[in-house]
Every structure is written in C-alpha cells, then in structure tokens.
Tab-separated table of C-alpha atoms in Angstrom:
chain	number	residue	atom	x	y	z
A	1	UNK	CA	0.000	0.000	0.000
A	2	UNK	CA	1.426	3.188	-1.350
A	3	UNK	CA	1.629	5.957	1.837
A	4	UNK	CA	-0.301	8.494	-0.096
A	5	UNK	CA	-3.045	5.905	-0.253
A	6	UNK	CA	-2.864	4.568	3.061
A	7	UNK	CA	-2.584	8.832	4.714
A	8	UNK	CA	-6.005	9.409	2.575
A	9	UNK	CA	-7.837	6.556	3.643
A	10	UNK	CA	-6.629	7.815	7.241
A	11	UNK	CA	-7.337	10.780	6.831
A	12	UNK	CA	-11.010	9.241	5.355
A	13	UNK	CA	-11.391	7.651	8.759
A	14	UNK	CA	-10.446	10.533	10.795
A	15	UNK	CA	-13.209	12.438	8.964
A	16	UNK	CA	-15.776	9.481	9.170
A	17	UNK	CA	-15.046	9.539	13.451
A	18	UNK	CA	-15.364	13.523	13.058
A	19	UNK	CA	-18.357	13.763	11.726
A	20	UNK	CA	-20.155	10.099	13.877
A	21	UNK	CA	-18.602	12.063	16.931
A	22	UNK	CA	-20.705	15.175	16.049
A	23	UNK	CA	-23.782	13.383	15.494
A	24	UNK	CA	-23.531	11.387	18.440
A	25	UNK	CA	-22.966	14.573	19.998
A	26	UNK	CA	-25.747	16.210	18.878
A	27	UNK	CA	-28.435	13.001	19.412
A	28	UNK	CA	-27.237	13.054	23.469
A	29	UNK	CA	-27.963	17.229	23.089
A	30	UNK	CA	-31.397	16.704	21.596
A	31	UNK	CA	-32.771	13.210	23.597
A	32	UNK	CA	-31.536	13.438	26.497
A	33	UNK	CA	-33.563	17.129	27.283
A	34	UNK	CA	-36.348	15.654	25.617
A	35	UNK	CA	-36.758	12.041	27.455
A	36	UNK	CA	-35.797	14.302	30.805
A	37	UNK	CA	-38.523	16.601	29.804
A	38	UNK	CA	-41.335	13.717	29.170
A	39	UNK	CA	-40.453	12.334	32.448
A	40	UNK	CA	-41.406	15.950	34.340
A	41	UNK	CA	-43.769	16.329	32.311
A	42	UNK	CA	-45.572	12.813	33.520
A	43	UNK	CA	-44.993	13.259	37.116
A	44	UNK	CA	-46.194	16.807	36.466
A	45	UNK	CA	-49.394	15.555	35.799
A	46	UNK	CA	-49.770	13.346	38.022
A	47	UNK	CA	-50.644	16.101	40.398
A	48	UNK	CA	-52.189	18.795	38.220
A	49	UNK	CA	-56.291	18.376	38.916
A	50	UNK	CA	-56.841	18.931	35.274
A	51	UNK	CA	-55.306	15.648	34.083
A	52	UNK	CA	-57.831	13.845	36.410
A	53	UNK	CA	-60.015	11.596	33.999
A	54	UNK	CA	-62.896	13.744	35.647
A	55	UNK	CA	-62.171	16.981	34.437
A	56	UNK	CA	-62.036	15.432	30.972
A	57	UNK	CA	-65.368	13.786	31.365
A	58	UNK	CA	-67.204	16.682	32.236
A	59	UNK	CA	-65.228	18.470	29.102
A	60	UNK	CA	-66.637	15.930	26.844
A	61	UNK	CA	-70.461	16.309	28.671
A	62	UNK	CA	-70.020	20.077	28.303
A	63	UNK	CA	-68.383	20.479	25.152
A	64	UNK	CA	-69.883	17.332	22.803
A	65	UNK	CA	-73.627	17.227	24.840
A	66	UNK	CA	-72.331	13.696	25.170
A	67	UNK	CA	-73.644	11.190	28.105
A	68	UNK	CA	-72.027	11.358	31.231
A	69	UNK	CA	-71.837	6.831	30.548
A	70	UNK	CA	-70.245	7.542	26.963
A	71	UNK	CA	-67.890	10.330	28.042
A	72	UNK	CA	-66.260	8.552	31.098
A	73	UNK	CA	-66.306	5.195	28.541
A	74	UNK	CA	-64.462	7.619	25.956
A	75	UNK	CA	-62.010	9.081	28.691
A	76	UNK	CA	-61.404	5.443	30.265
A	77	UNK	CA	-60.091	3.845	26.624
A	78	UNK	CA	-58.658	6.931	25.828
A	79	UNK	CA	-56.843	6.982	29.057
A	80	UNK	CA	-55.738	3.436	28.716
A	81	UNK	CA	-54.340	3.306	25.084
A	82	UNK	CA	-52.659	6.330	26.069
A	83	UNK	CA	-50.844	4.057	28.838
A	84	UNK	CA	-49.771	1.247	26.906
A	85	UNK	CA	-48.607	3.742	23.626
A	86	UNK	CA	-46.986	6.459	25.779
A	87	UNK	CA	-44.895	4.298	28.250
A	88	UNK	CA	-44.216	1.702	24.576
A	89	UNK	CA	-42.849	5.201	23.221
A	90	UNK	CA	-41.188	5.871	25.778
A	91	UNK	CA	-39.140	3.157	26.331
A	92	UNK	CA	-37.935	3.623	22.746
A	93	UNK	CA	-37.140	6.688	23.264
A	94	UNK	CA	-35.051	5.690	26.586
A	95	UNK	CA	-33.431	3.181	24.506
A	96	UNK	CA	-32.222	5.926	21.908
A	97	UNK	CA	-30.839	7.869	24.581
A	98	UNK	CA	-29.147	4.811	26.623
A	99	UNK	CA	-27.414	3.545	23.122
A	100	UNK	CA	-26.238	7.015	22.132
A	101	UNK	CA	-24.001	7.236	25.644
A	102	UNK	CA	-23.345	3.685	24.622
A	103	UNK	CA	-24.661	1.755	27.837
A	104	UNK	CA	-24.309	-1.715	27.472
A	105	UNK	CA	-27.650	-3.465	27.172
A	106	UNK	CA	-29.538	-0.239	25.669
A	107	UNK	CA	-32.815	-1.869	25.215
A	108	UNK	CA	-33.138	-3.471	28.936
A	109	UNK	CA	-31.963	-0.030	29.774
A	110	UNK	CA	-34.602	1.547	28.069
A	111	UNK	CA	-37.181	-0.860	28.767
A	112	UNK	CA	-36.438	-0.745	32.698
A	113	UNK	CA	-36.400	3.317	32.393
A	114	UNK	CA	-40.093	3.286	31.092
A	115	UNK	CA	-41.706	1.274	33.597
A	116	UNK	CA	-39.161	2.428	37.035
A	117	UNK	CA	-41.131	5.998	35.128
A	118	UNK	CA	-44.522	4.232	35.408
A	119	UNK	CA	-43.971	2.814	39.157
A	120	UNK	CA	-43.156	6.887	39.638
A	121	UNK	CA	-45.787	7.844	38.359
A	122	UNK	CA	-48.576	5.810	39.993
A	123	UNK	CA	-46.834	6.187	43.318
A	124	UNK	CA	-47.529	9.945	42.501
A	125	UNK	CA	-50.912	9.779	41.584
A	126	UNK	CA	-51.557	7.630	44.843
A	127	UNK	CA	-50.657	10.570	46.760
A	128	UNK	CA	-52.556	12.970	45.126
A	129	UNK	CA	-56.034	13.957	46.222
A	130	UNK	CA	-57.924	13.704	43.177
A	131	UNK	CA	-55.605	11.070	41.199
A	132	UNK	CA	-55.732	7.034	41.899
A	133	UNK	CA	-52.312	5.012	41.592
A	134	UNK	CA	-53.310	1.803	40.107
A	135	UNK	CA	-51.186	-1.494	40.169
A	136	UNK	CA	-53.214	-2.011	36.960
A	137	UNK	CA	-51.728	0.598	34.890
A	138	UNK	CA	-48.441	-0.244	36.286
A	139	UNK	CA	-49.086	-3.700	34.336
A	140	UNK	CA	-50.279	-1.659	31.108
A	141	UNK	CA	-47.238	0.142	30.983
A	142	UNK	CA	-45.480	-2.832	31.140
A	143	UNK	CA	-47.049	-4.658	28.502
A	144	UNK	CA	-46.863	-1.041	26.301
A	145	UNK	CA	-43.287	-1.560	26.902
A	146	UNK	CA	-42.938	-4.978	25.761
A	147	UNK	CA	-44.992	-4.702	22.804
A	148	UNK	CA	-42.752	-1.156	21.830
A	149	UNK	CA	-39.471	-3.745	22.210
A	150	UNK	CA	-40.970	-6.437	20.342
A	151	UNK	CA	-41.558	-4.713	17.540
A	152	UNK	CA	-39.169	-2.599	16.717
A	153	UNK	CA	-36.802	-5.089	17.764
A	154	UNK	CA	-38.402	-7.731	15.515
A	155	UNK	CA	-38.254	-5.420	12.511
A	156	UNK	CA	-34.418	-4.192	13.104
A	157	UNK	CA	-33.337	-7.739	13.738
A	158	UNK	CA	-31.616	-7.552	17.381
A	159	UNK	CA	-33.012	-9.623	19.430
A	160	UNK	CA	-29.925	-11.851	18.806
A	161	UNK	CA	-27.995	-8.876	19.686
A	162	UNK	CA	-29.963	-7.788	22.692
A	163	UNK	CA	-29.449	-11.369	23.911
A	164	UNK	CA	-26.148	-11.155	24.274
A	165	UNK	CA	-25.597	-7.788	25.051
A	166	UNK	CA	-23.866	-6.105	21.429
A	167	UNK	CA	-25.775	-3.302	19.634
A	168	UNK	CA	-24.579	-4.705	16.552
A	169	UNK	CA	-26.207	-7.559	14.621
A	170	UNK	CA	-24.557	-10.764	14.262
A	171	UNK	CA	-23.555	-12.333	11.200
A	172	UNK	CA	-24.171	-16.240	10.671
C-alpha cells in the first residue's frame, strides 16, 4: 500500500469519526432534554387536577352534549391506550438515549427506564387527592413496553444482539 493511499484513507477515517462524533454529539444534546422533559412532564401531571379523567369527562359532557356513561367510557379507553402507547414510546425513546451514551444493554436499559417511570408515576398519583395510583396501569405500561421492544426489535433484527448484550447484529 502506497503511503499516499494509506494517509487518505486515514485521513477518510479521521473524517468518518469527526463527523459520527458530532452526530452522536448532537443526538445526546437533543434526547436526552427531551426524554428528561417527558419524564417531568408525567410526574407533572400526576398532580395537576386537570389531568384527572374527571375533568375530561365533564369536558366531553359540556363540550360534545355527550352522556355522562359515553364520556367517562371515551375518557377510560382513551386513558388506557394512552398508557400502553406512551410508556411503549417511551421506552424507545429511553433506549435511543441509553445507546447514544453507549450503555451496554440499551434496550433493557430503556425498557427498565419506562416502567421504574410508570412505578413513579402511579406512586404519585396515589398521593394525590384527586388522582388514583393503580397497580393495573403499572401492568399496562409494562405490557406497552414490551410490545414497543418487540416490535421494533423484531423489525431491526436484534433480538440476537440484545441477547447477548452487542448493539450490533450478528452475522451467521
């Protein structure tokens, strides 16, 4: 290999590191404020009166002339899809921001993030006047969670990696 070959193919890979340092600079910047800012936001609302599945029911009565039966049926699967989709988001999210500071096991990471958030978060609401914690949606988080890890771990092909620990995939 000639030494002007072998300096610009260095000097190839020195740019390459540049420029994956940057971005990996850049995703911590951005995902780490906003998973930090999802979390205060949830335990924020844990306590604020107007997240209370009542206030929304009477919205819907007041707002829709809806029954007071179909409104609180409305706000209870609304409030429950919301569980298992937000926490399932959020644990991909989590998992973003665990593999971009490179933590070993990313997804477990992220997936034991989302639901220590959930635990929060009911043990919140069960301290709040107007707010019940439930065990229940503790267990919808969960399965949100799982179903988030599944799937996108299904369609990027890891789970041989995530078995073993590696975020890369291996090759048979």
């Amino acid at each position: 290999v000639e030494d002007g070959c072998w300096m610009s193919r260095r000097q190839h890979l020195d740019r390459q590191r540049k420029n994956f340092n940057q971005r990996e600079l850049w995703t911590r910047l951005l995902l780490t404020p906003l998973l930090l800012g999802i979390v205060l936001f949830l335990l924020y609302t844990s306590e604020d009166p107007q997240w209370a599945g009542s206030f929304w029911q009477k919205w819907l009565v007041a707002r829709f002339d809806l029954e007071p039966s179909v409104a609180q049926t409305i706000v209870f699967w609304t409030r429950k899809t919301l569980h298992f989709v937000g926490y399932g988001t959020l644990s991909l999210l989590a998992w973003a921001v665990f593999a971009a500071w490179r933590a070993p096991l990313a997804a477990v990471c992220g997936a034991a993030f989302a639901v220590l958030v959930a635990v929060l978060d009911e043990g919140v609401q069960s301290f709040s006047a107007f707010r019940s914690g439930k065990p229940g949606d503790v267990v919808l988080d969960l399965c949100g969670v799982l179903f988030a890890m599944a799937t996108v771990g299904a369609a990027l092909g890891l789970f041989p990696a995530l078995l073993v620990g590696s975020h890369k995939k291996r090759k048979h």
